[in-house]
Short mmCIF file of C-alpha atoms and ligand atoms in Angstrom, two decimals:
data_model
loop_
_atom_site.label_atom_id
_atom_site.label_comp_id
_atom_site.label_asym_id
_atom_site.label_seq_id
_atom_site.Cartn_x
_atom_site.Cartn_y
_atom_site.Cartn_z
CA UNK A 1115 -15.68 -3.03 8.03
CA UNK A 1116 -13.40 -1.96 5.11
CA UNK A 1117 -13.41 -5.49 3.52
CA UNK A 1118 -17.08 -5.38 3.19
CA UNK A 1119 -16.94 -2.00 1.55
CA UNK A 1120 -14.35 -3.26 -0.84
CA UNK A 1121 -16.68 -5.74 -2.01
CA UNK A 1122 -19.73 -3.60 -2.03
CA UNK A 1123 -19.43 -1.70 -5.23
CA UNK A 1124 -19.15 1.58 -3.18
CA UNK A 1125 -15.55 2.98 -3.27
CA UNK A 1126 -13.37 2.53 -0.31
CA UNK A 1127 -10.88 5.39 0.42
CA UNK A 1128 -7.51 4.73 2.51
CA UNK A 1129 -4.36 6.45 3.07
CA UNK A 1130 -0.87 5.19 3.79
CA UNK A 1131 1.49 6.91 6.27
CA UNK A 1132 5.26 6.09 7.43
CA UNK A 1133 6.43 6.62 11.00
CA UNK A 1134 8.44 9.90 11.20
CA UNK A 1135 11.79 9.89 12.68
CA UNK A 1136 11.92 13.44 13.94
CA UNK A 1137 9.66 15.59 16.37
CA UNK A 1138 8.82 17.90 13.47
CA UNK A 1139 7.76 14.87 11.33
CA UNK A 1140 5.55 13.61 14.10
CA UNK A 1141 3.87 16.99 14.42
CA UNK A 1142 3.11 17.05 10.70
CA UNK A 1143 1.84 13.83 10.81
CA UNK A 1144 -0.49 14.52 13.75
CA UNK A 1145 -1.91 17.48 11.83
CA UNK A 1146 -2.38 15.32 8.92
CA UNK A 1147 -4.24 12.58 10.88
CA UNK A 1148 -6.52 15.27 12.51
CA UNK A 1149 -7.24 16.77 9.04
CA UNK A 1150 -8.18 13.32 7.64
CA UNK A 1151 -10.18 12.12 10.52
CA UNK A 1152 -13.31 13.91 9.42
CA UNK A 1153 -13.15 12.23 6.12
CA UNK A 1154 -14.19 8.94 7.60
CA UNK A 1155 -11.44 6.90 5.78
CA UNK A 1156 -12.17 3.08 5.37
CA UNK A 1157 -8.59 2.46 6.80
CA UNK A 1158 -5.11 3.90 7.14
CA UNK A 1159 -2.10 1.92 6.80
CA UNK A 1160 1.36 2.36 8.42
CA UNK A 1161 4.39 1.23 6.77
CA UNK A 1162 7.32 -0.58 8.32
CA UNK A 1163 11.09 -0.76 7.61
CA UNK A 1164 13.55 -3.39 8.51
CA UNK A 1165 15.42 -2.97 11.81
CA UNK A 1166 14.36 -2.73 15.37
CA UNK A 1167 14.12 1.14 16.00
CA UNK A 1168 12.14 1.70 12.86
CA UNK A 1169 9.78 -1.15 13.80
CA UNK A 1170 9.37 0.23 17.20
CA UNK A 1171 8.23 3.64 15.55
CA UNK A 1172 5.80 1.67 13.36
CA UNK A 1173 4.28 -0.12 16.44
CA UNK A 1174 4.05 3.33 18.13
CA UNK A 1175 2.32 4.95 15.17
CA UNK A 1176 0.07 2.10 14.71
CA UNK A 1177 -1.03 2.40 18.44
CA UNK A 1178 -1.86 5.96 17.99
CA UNK A 1179 -3.76 5.79 14.79
CA UNK A 1180 -5.98 3.13 16.34
CA UNK A 1181 -6.27 4.52 19.95
CA UNK A 1182 -5.71 8.21 19.75
CA UNK A 1183 -7.07 8.98 16.28
CA UNK A 1184 -9.68 6.22 16.40
CA UNK A 1185 -8.82 5.26 12.65
CA UNK A 1186 -9.28 1.74 11.39
CA UNK A 1187 -5.51 0.72 10.95
CA UNK A 1188 -3.72 -1.78 8.86
CA UNK A 1189 -0.23 -2.32 10.26
CA UNK A 1190 2.57 -3.47 7.76
CA UNK A 1191 4.79 -6.28 8.69
CA UNK A 1192 7.89 -7.37 6.73
CA UNK A 1193 9.82 -10.65 6.95
CA UNK A 1194 13.04 -8.91 6.21
CA UNK A 1195 15.70 -9.55 8.97
CA UNK A 1196 13.25 -10.89 11.19
CA UNK A 1197 12.80 -14.39 12.82
CA UNK A 1198 9.54 -16.03 12.94
CA UNK A 1199 9.55 -15.73 16.80
CA UNK A 1200 9.85 -11.84 16.33
CA UNK A 1201 7.14 -11.76 13.64
CA UNK A 1202 4.73 -13.42 16.15
CA UNK A 1203 5.83 -10.92 18.84
CA UNK A 1204 5.06 -8.03 16.33
CA UNK A 1205 1.68 -9.65 15.50
CA UNK A 1206 0.76 -9.95 19.29
CA UNK A 1207 1.52 -6.26 19.56
CA UNK A 1208 -0.64 -5.38 16.56
CA UNK A 1209 -3.45 -7.32 17.86
CA UNK A 1210 -3.14 -5.65 21.30
CA UNK A 1211 -3.26 -2.30 19.64
CA UNK A 1212 -6.36 -3.35 17.91
CA UNK A 1213 -5.41 -3.24 14.12
CA UNK A 1214 -8.19 -4.33 11.76
CA UNK A 1215 -5.56 -5.99 9.38
CA UNK A 1216 -1.99 -6.71 8.72
CA UNK A 1217 -0.37 -5.97 5.48
CA UNK A 1218 1.86 -8.96 5.13
CA UNK A 1219 5.05 -8.43 3.15
CA UNK A 1220 8.49 -9.74 2.36
CA UNK A 1221 10.32 -6.58 2.38
CA UNK A 1222 13.22 -5.45 0.07
CA UNK A 1223 16.86 -6.39 0.24
CA UNK A 1224 19.05 -3.97 2.09
CA UNK A 1225 20.11 -0.79 0.29
CA UNK A 1226 22.82 -1.43 -2.28
CA UNK A 1227 22.02 -5.31 -2.45
CA UNK A 1228 20.08 -6.83 -5.20
CA UNK A 1229 19.20 -10.20 -3.62
CA UNK A 1230 16.86 -10.78 -0.72
CA UNK A 1231 18.32 -13.06 1.82
CA UNK A 1232 15.99 -14.39 4.41
CA UNK A 1233 16.64 -14.29 8.17
CA UNK A 1234 18.03 -17.81 9.11
CA UNK A 1235 15.07 -18.53 11.23
CA UNK A 1236 12.72 -16.37 9.13
CA UNK A 1237 10.57 -16.46 5.89
CA UNK A 1238 11.78 -16.26 2.23
CA UNK A 1239 8.35 -14.93 0.95
CA UNK A 1240 5.38 -13.02 2.00
CA UNK A 1241 2.99 -16.02 1.51
CA UNK A 1242 4.68 -17.78 4.51
CA UNK A 1243 3.94 -14.74 6.66
CA UNK A 1244 0.28 -14.73 5.28
CA UNK A 1245 0.09 -18.36 6.26
CA UNK A 1246 1.34 -17.62 9.85
CA UNK A 1247 -1.06 -14.87 10.31
CA UNK A 1248 -3.95 -17.02 9.07
CA UNK A 1249 -3.22 -19.99 11.20
CA UNK A 1250 -2.19 -18.30 14.53
CA UNK A 1251 -4.01 -14.86 14.26
CA UNK A 1252 -7.29 -15.73 12.70
CA UNK A 1253 -9.06 -12.67 14.02
CA UNK A 1254 -6.84 -10.56 11.86
CA UNK A 1255 -7.58 -9.75 8.22
CA UNK A 1256 -4.71 -9.99 5.86
CA UNK A 1257 -3.50 -7.68 3.09
CA UNK A 1258 -0.63 -8.28 0.59
CA UNK A 1259 1.10 -6.52 -2.18
CA UNK A 1260 0.38 -6.73 -5.96
CA UNK A 1261 2.33 -5.23 -8.90
CA UNK A 1262 0.64 -4.09 -12.05
CA UNK A 1263 4.01 -3.43 -13.49
CA UNK A 1264 5.37 -6.75 -12.32
CA UNK A 1265 7.67 -7.07 -9.31
CA UNK A 1266 11.30 -6.35 -10.39
CA UNK A 1267 12.52 -9.74 -9.39
CA UNK A 1268 9.60 -11.74 -11.30
CA UNK A 1269 10.68 -13.51 -14.47
CA UNK A 1270 7.40 -12.69 -16.12
CA UNK A 1271 3.80 -11.30 -15.39
CA UNK A 1272 2.26 -14.84 -15.26
CA UNK A 1273 4.63 -16.00 -12.55
CA UNK A 1274 4.07 -12.71 -10.64
CA UNK A 1275 0.27 -13.14 -10.93
CA UNK A 1276 0.52 -16.69 -9.73
CA UNK A 1277 2.48 -15.69 -6.68
CA UNK A 1278 -0.25 -13.31 -5.79
CA UNK A 1279 -2.73 -16.31 -6.12
CA UNK A 1280 -0.49 -18.15 -3.70
CA UNK A 1281 -0.78 -15.38 -1.14
CA UNK A 1282 -4.59 -15.62 -1.58
CA UNK A 1283 -4.45 -19.34 -1.15
CA UNK A 1284 -2.54 -18.94 2.10
CA UNK A 1285 -5.12 -16.62 3.42
CA UNK A 1286 -4.71 -13.09 2.02
CA UNK A 1287 -8.07 -11.20 2.17
CA UNK A 1288 -7.11 -8.28 -0.11
CA UNK A 1289 -4.21 -6.86 -2.20
CA UNK A 1290 -2.96 -3.36 -2.57
CA UNK A 1291 -0.90 -2.47 -5.58
CA UNK A 1292 2.35 -0.68 -5.95
CA UNK A 1293 1.90 2.85 -7.42
CA UNK A 1294 1.31 3.05 -11.19
CA UNK A 1295 0.48 5.92 -13.40
CA UNK A 1296 -1.32 4.25 -16.43
CA UNK A 1297 -4.70 2.70 -15.70
CA UNK A 1298 -4.26 0.32 -18.49
CA UNK A 1299 -1.43 -1.30 -16.46
CA UNK A 1300 -3.74 -1.86 -13.59
CA UNK A 1301 -6.63 -3.19 -15.58
CA UNK A 1302 -4.52 -5.40 -17.73
CA UNK A 1303 -2.99 -6.94 -14.38
CA UNK A 1304 -6.40 -7.42 -12.80
CA UNK A 1305 -7.58 -9.29 -16.02
CA UNK A 1306 -4.68 -11.59 -15.99
CA UNK A 1307 -5.11 -12.12 -12.16
CA UNK A 1308 -8.74 -12.90 -12.50
CA UNK A 1309 -8.05 -15.42 -15.41
CA UNK A 1310 -5.59 -16.98 -12.99
CA UNK A 1311 -8.14 -17.41 -10.24
CA UNK A 1312 -7.41 -14.35 -8.04
CA UNK A 1313 -10.62 -13.34 -6.48
CA UNK A 1314 -9.71 -11.07 -3.66
CA UNK A 1315 -10.22 -7.23 -4.08
CA UNK A 1316 -7.11 -5.56 -5.80
CA UNK A 1317 -6.99 -2.03 -4.50
CA UNK A 1318 -5.05 0.39 -6.62
CA UNK A 1319 -2.36 2.30 -4.89
CA UNK A 1320 -1.97 5.85 -6.17
CA UNK A 1321 0.56 8.53 -5.37
CA UNK A 1322 -1.05 12.04 -5.96
CA UNK A 1323 1.26 14.01 -8.37
CA UNK A 1324 2.45 17.21 -6.60
CA UNK A 1325 6.03 18.09 -7.88
CA UNK A 1326 8.41 17.22 -10.69
CA UNK A 1327 10.97 15.91 -8.17
CA UNK A 1328 8.49 13.69 -6.26
CA UNK A 1329 7.11 12.38 -9.65
CA UNK A 1330 10.71 11.32 -10.87
CA UNK A 1331 11.22 9.57 -7.55
CA UNK A 1332 8.07 7.74 -7.47
CA UNK A 1333 8.42 6.63 -11.07
CA UNK A 1334 11.78 5.13 -10.22
CA UNK A 1335 10.52 3.47 -7.02
CA UNK A 1336 7.45 2.05 -8.57
CA UNK A 1337 9.12 0.51 -11.63
CA UNK A 1338 6.13 2.22 -13.48
CA UNK A 1339 6.28 3.77 -17.00
CA UNK A 1340 5.28 7.36 -17.15
CA UNK A 1341 2.55 8.44 -19.80
CA UNK A 1342 3.70 11.24 -22.06
CA UNK A 1343 1.73 13.87 -20.27
CA UNK A 1344 3.54 13.11 -16.99
CA UNK A 1345 6.87 13.07 -18.63
CA UNK A 1346 6.20 16.54 -19.86
CA UNK A 1347 5.17 17.69 -16.47
CA UNK A 1348 8.31 15.98 -14.94
CA UNK A 1349 10.54 18.10 -17.30
CA UNK A 1350 9.14 21.42 -16.02
CA UNK A 1351 10.80 23.51 -13.38
CA UNK A 1352 7.81 25.53 -12.26
CA UNK A 1353 4.99 24.50 -9.92
CA UNK A 1354 3.07 21.58 -11.39
CA UNK A 1355 0.78 20.87 -8.45
CA UNK A 1356 -2.49 22.00 -10.18
CA UNK A 1357 -1.75 20.06 -13.26
CA UNK A 1358 -0.55 17.06 -11.17
CA UNK A 1359 -3.84 17.20 -9.06
CA UNK A 1360 -6.04 17.22 -12.31
CA UNK A 1361 -3.89 14.20 -13.62
CA UNK A 1362 -4.51 12.20 -10.44
CA UNK A 1363 -8.03 13.10 -10.10
CA UNK A 1364 -8.72 11.90 -13.77
CA UNK A 1365 -6.75 8.78 -13.06
CA UNK A 1366 -8.78 7.99 -9.96
CA UNK A 1367 -12.03 8.67 -11.69
CA UNK A 1368 -10.96 6.39 -14.59
CA UNK A 1369 -10.22 3.57 -12.17
CA UNK A 1370 -13.44 3.91 -10.19
CA UNK A 1371 -15.54 4.20 -13.49
CA UNK A 1372 -14.16 0.81 -14.53
CA UNK A 1373 -14.92 -0.92 -11.15
CA UNK A 1374 -11.74 -0.45 -9.00
CA UNK A 1375 -12.95 -1.20 -5.42
CA UNK A 1376 -11.46 1.97 -3.97
CA UNK A 1377 -8.29 3.92 -4.00
CA UNK A 1378 -5.28 3.66 -1.52
CA UNK A 1379 -3.44 6.99 -1.40
CA UNK A 1380 0.33 7.11 -0.84
CA UNK A 1381 0.22 10.38 1.05
CA UNK A 1382 3.94 10.87 2.05
CA UNK A 1383 2.40 12.01 5.42
CA UNK A 1384 0.64 15.02 3.89
CA UNK A 1385 -3.17 15.27 3.77
CA UNK A 1386 -3.78 18.06 1.45
CA UNK A 1387 -3.86 16.40 -1.93
CA UNK A 1388 -5.37 13.17 -0.80
CA UNK A 1389 -8.09 14.98 1.12
CA UNK A 1390 -8.91 17.16 -1.80
CA UNK A 1391 -9.06 14.06 -4.07
CA UNK A 1392 -11.31 12.08 -1.85
CA UNK A 1393 -13.75 15.02 -1.42
CA UNK A 1394 -13.74 15.58 -5.34
CA UNK A 1395 -14.24 11.93 -5.97
CA UNK A 1396 -17.06 11.68 -3.37
CA UNK A 1397 -18.85 14.71 -4.71
CA UNK A 1398 -18.87 13.89 -8.42
CA UNK A 1399 -17.13 10.61 -8.88
CA UNK A 1400 -18.73 7.49 -10.34
CA UNK A 1401 -20.40 5.22 -7.89
CA UNK A 1402 -19.62 7.63 -4.96
P1 FAD B 369 6.76 -11.56 -2.15
O1 FAD B 369 5.22 -11.80 -2.30
O2 FAD B 369 7.48 -12.64 -1.41
O3 FAD B 369 7.25 -11.44 -3.54
C1 FAD B 369 8.74 -11.08 -3.83
C2 FAD B 369 9.07 -11.78 -5.12
O4 FAD B 369 9.20 -13.12 -5.04
C3 FAD B 369 8.24 -11.53 -6.39
O5 FAD B 369 9.02 -11.50 -7.67
C4 FAD B 369 7.30 -12.81 -6.30
O6 FAD B 369 6.78 -13.00 -7.59
C5 FAD B 369 8.28 -13.85 -5.82
N1 FAD B 369 7.60 -14.79 -5.02
C6 FAD B 369 6.58 -14.63 -4.12
N2 FAD B 369 6.31 -15.75 -3.54
C7 FAD B 369 7.25 -16.71 -3.94
C8 FAD B 369 7.34 -18.11 -3.62
N3 FAD B 369 6.64 -18.67 -2.61
N4 FAD B 369 8.29 -18.73 -4.28
C9 FAD B 369 9.10 -18.04 -5.27
N5 FAD B 369 8.85 -16.80 -5.46
C10 FAD B 369 7.93 -16.11 -4.88
N6 FAD B 369 8.33 -2.64 1.98
C11 FAD B 369 8.67 -2.32 3.22
O7 FAD B 369 9.88 -2.56 3.64
N7 FAD B 369 7.78 -1.80 4.26
C12 FAD B 369 6.49 -1.60 3.94
O8 FAD B 369 5.82 -1.20 4.72
C13 FAD B 369 6.15 -1.86 2.58
N8 FAD B 369 4.82 -1.68 2.17
C14 FAD B 369 4.27 -1.97 0.96
C15 FAD B 369 2.94 -1.96 0.69
C16 FAD B 369 2.56 -2.17 -0.61
C17 FAD B 369 1.06 -1.96 -1.00
C18 FAD B 369 3.46 -2.72 -1.57
C19 FAD B 369 3.00 -2.92 -2.96
C20 FAD B 369 4.75 -2.77 -1.31
C21 FAD B 369 5.22 -2.54 0.09
N9 FAD B 369 6.63 -2.62 0.38
C22 FAD B 369 7.04 -2.43 1.59
C23 FAD B 369 7.61 -3.20 -0.67
C24 FAD B 369 7.75 -4.68 -0.65
O9 FAD B 369 8.29 -5.23 0.70
C25 FAD B 369 8.72 -5.16 -1.68
O10 FAD B 369 8.15 -4.84 -2.97
C26 FAD B 369 9.26 -6.44 -1.81
O11 FAD B 369 10.36 -6.53 -2.61
C27 FAD B 369 8.34 -7.65 -2.06
O12 FAD B 369 7.46 -7.95 -1.09
P2 FAD B 369 6.26 -8.86 -1.26
O13 FAD B 369 5.40 -8.86 0.00
O14 FAD B 369 5.48 -8.55 -2.55
O15 FAD B 369 7.05 -10.17 -1.52
#
């Protein structure tokens, strides 16, 4: 079970995917999942968006990763635009598919809007969803989100960390972080979290650096400052994949060396970089 691994001192490796919207996207993802299967990942996770169709795609992919590819799967679930009755329905479907855990999230406001408005019969914050899963679906483990660079709506770091503790108090078993590029941000965050009573594993979420364009996009998405080395890579117009790989490998090694419980890769549905990183970390990495 991945939770035991996260607490074992041996690094756990996991990958995140999103449900494709086209046939070509599904074909790419099916290849990716087949490529990754031999790595024996500790889990894969499947993201979800707001809105019915996207959610059905998520449920379909979750079912396939569990039952077709035999991968331990964490299904994401957001409160955005969803009543509690529908959240229960989604949770029942996840349970029927055989997920090992649910990633309980609030979700973002719709594009172009800055304020999250809860569904009239729904939840305002992720901790309420965590509480629902814990009380009504006790067989499911629960993950939640954490933010080394602070959630953009939080007034300060301490408040943000206390909201993580609240999710733990409501039943969260582990946290996965938003992507970040400086390990000092992750370790500073963990230190503050531990001092505030957060005891659950906090798994660093890492986006392998593969191109200048993707780097610029992830930096803006993650609210995460870029170190100088990556700013220089982002300014280049040629292929930076080799340097990007080395940067990410060094970043992951640094994380594991100082005790991170594993690495969760944001794969963007491609296996190549994550598979090579996991192989390299297993071969020579600390504690692996
Ligand atoms: P919350 O924990 O509710 O936090 C949101 C804000 O409210 C924070 O500022 C927090 O400090 C504050 N807060 C929390 N609880 C309370 C409370 N009880 N009272 C007052 N303030 C509170 N989005 C998707 O749409 N689909 C996905 O699949 C998805 N996967 C993700 C996976 C990971 C690992 C991460 C890190 C994020 C993911 N997101 C996803 C993005 C996430 O939905 C957004 O970051 C969202 O804005 C916040 O979600 P949350 O679960 O952290 O919310």
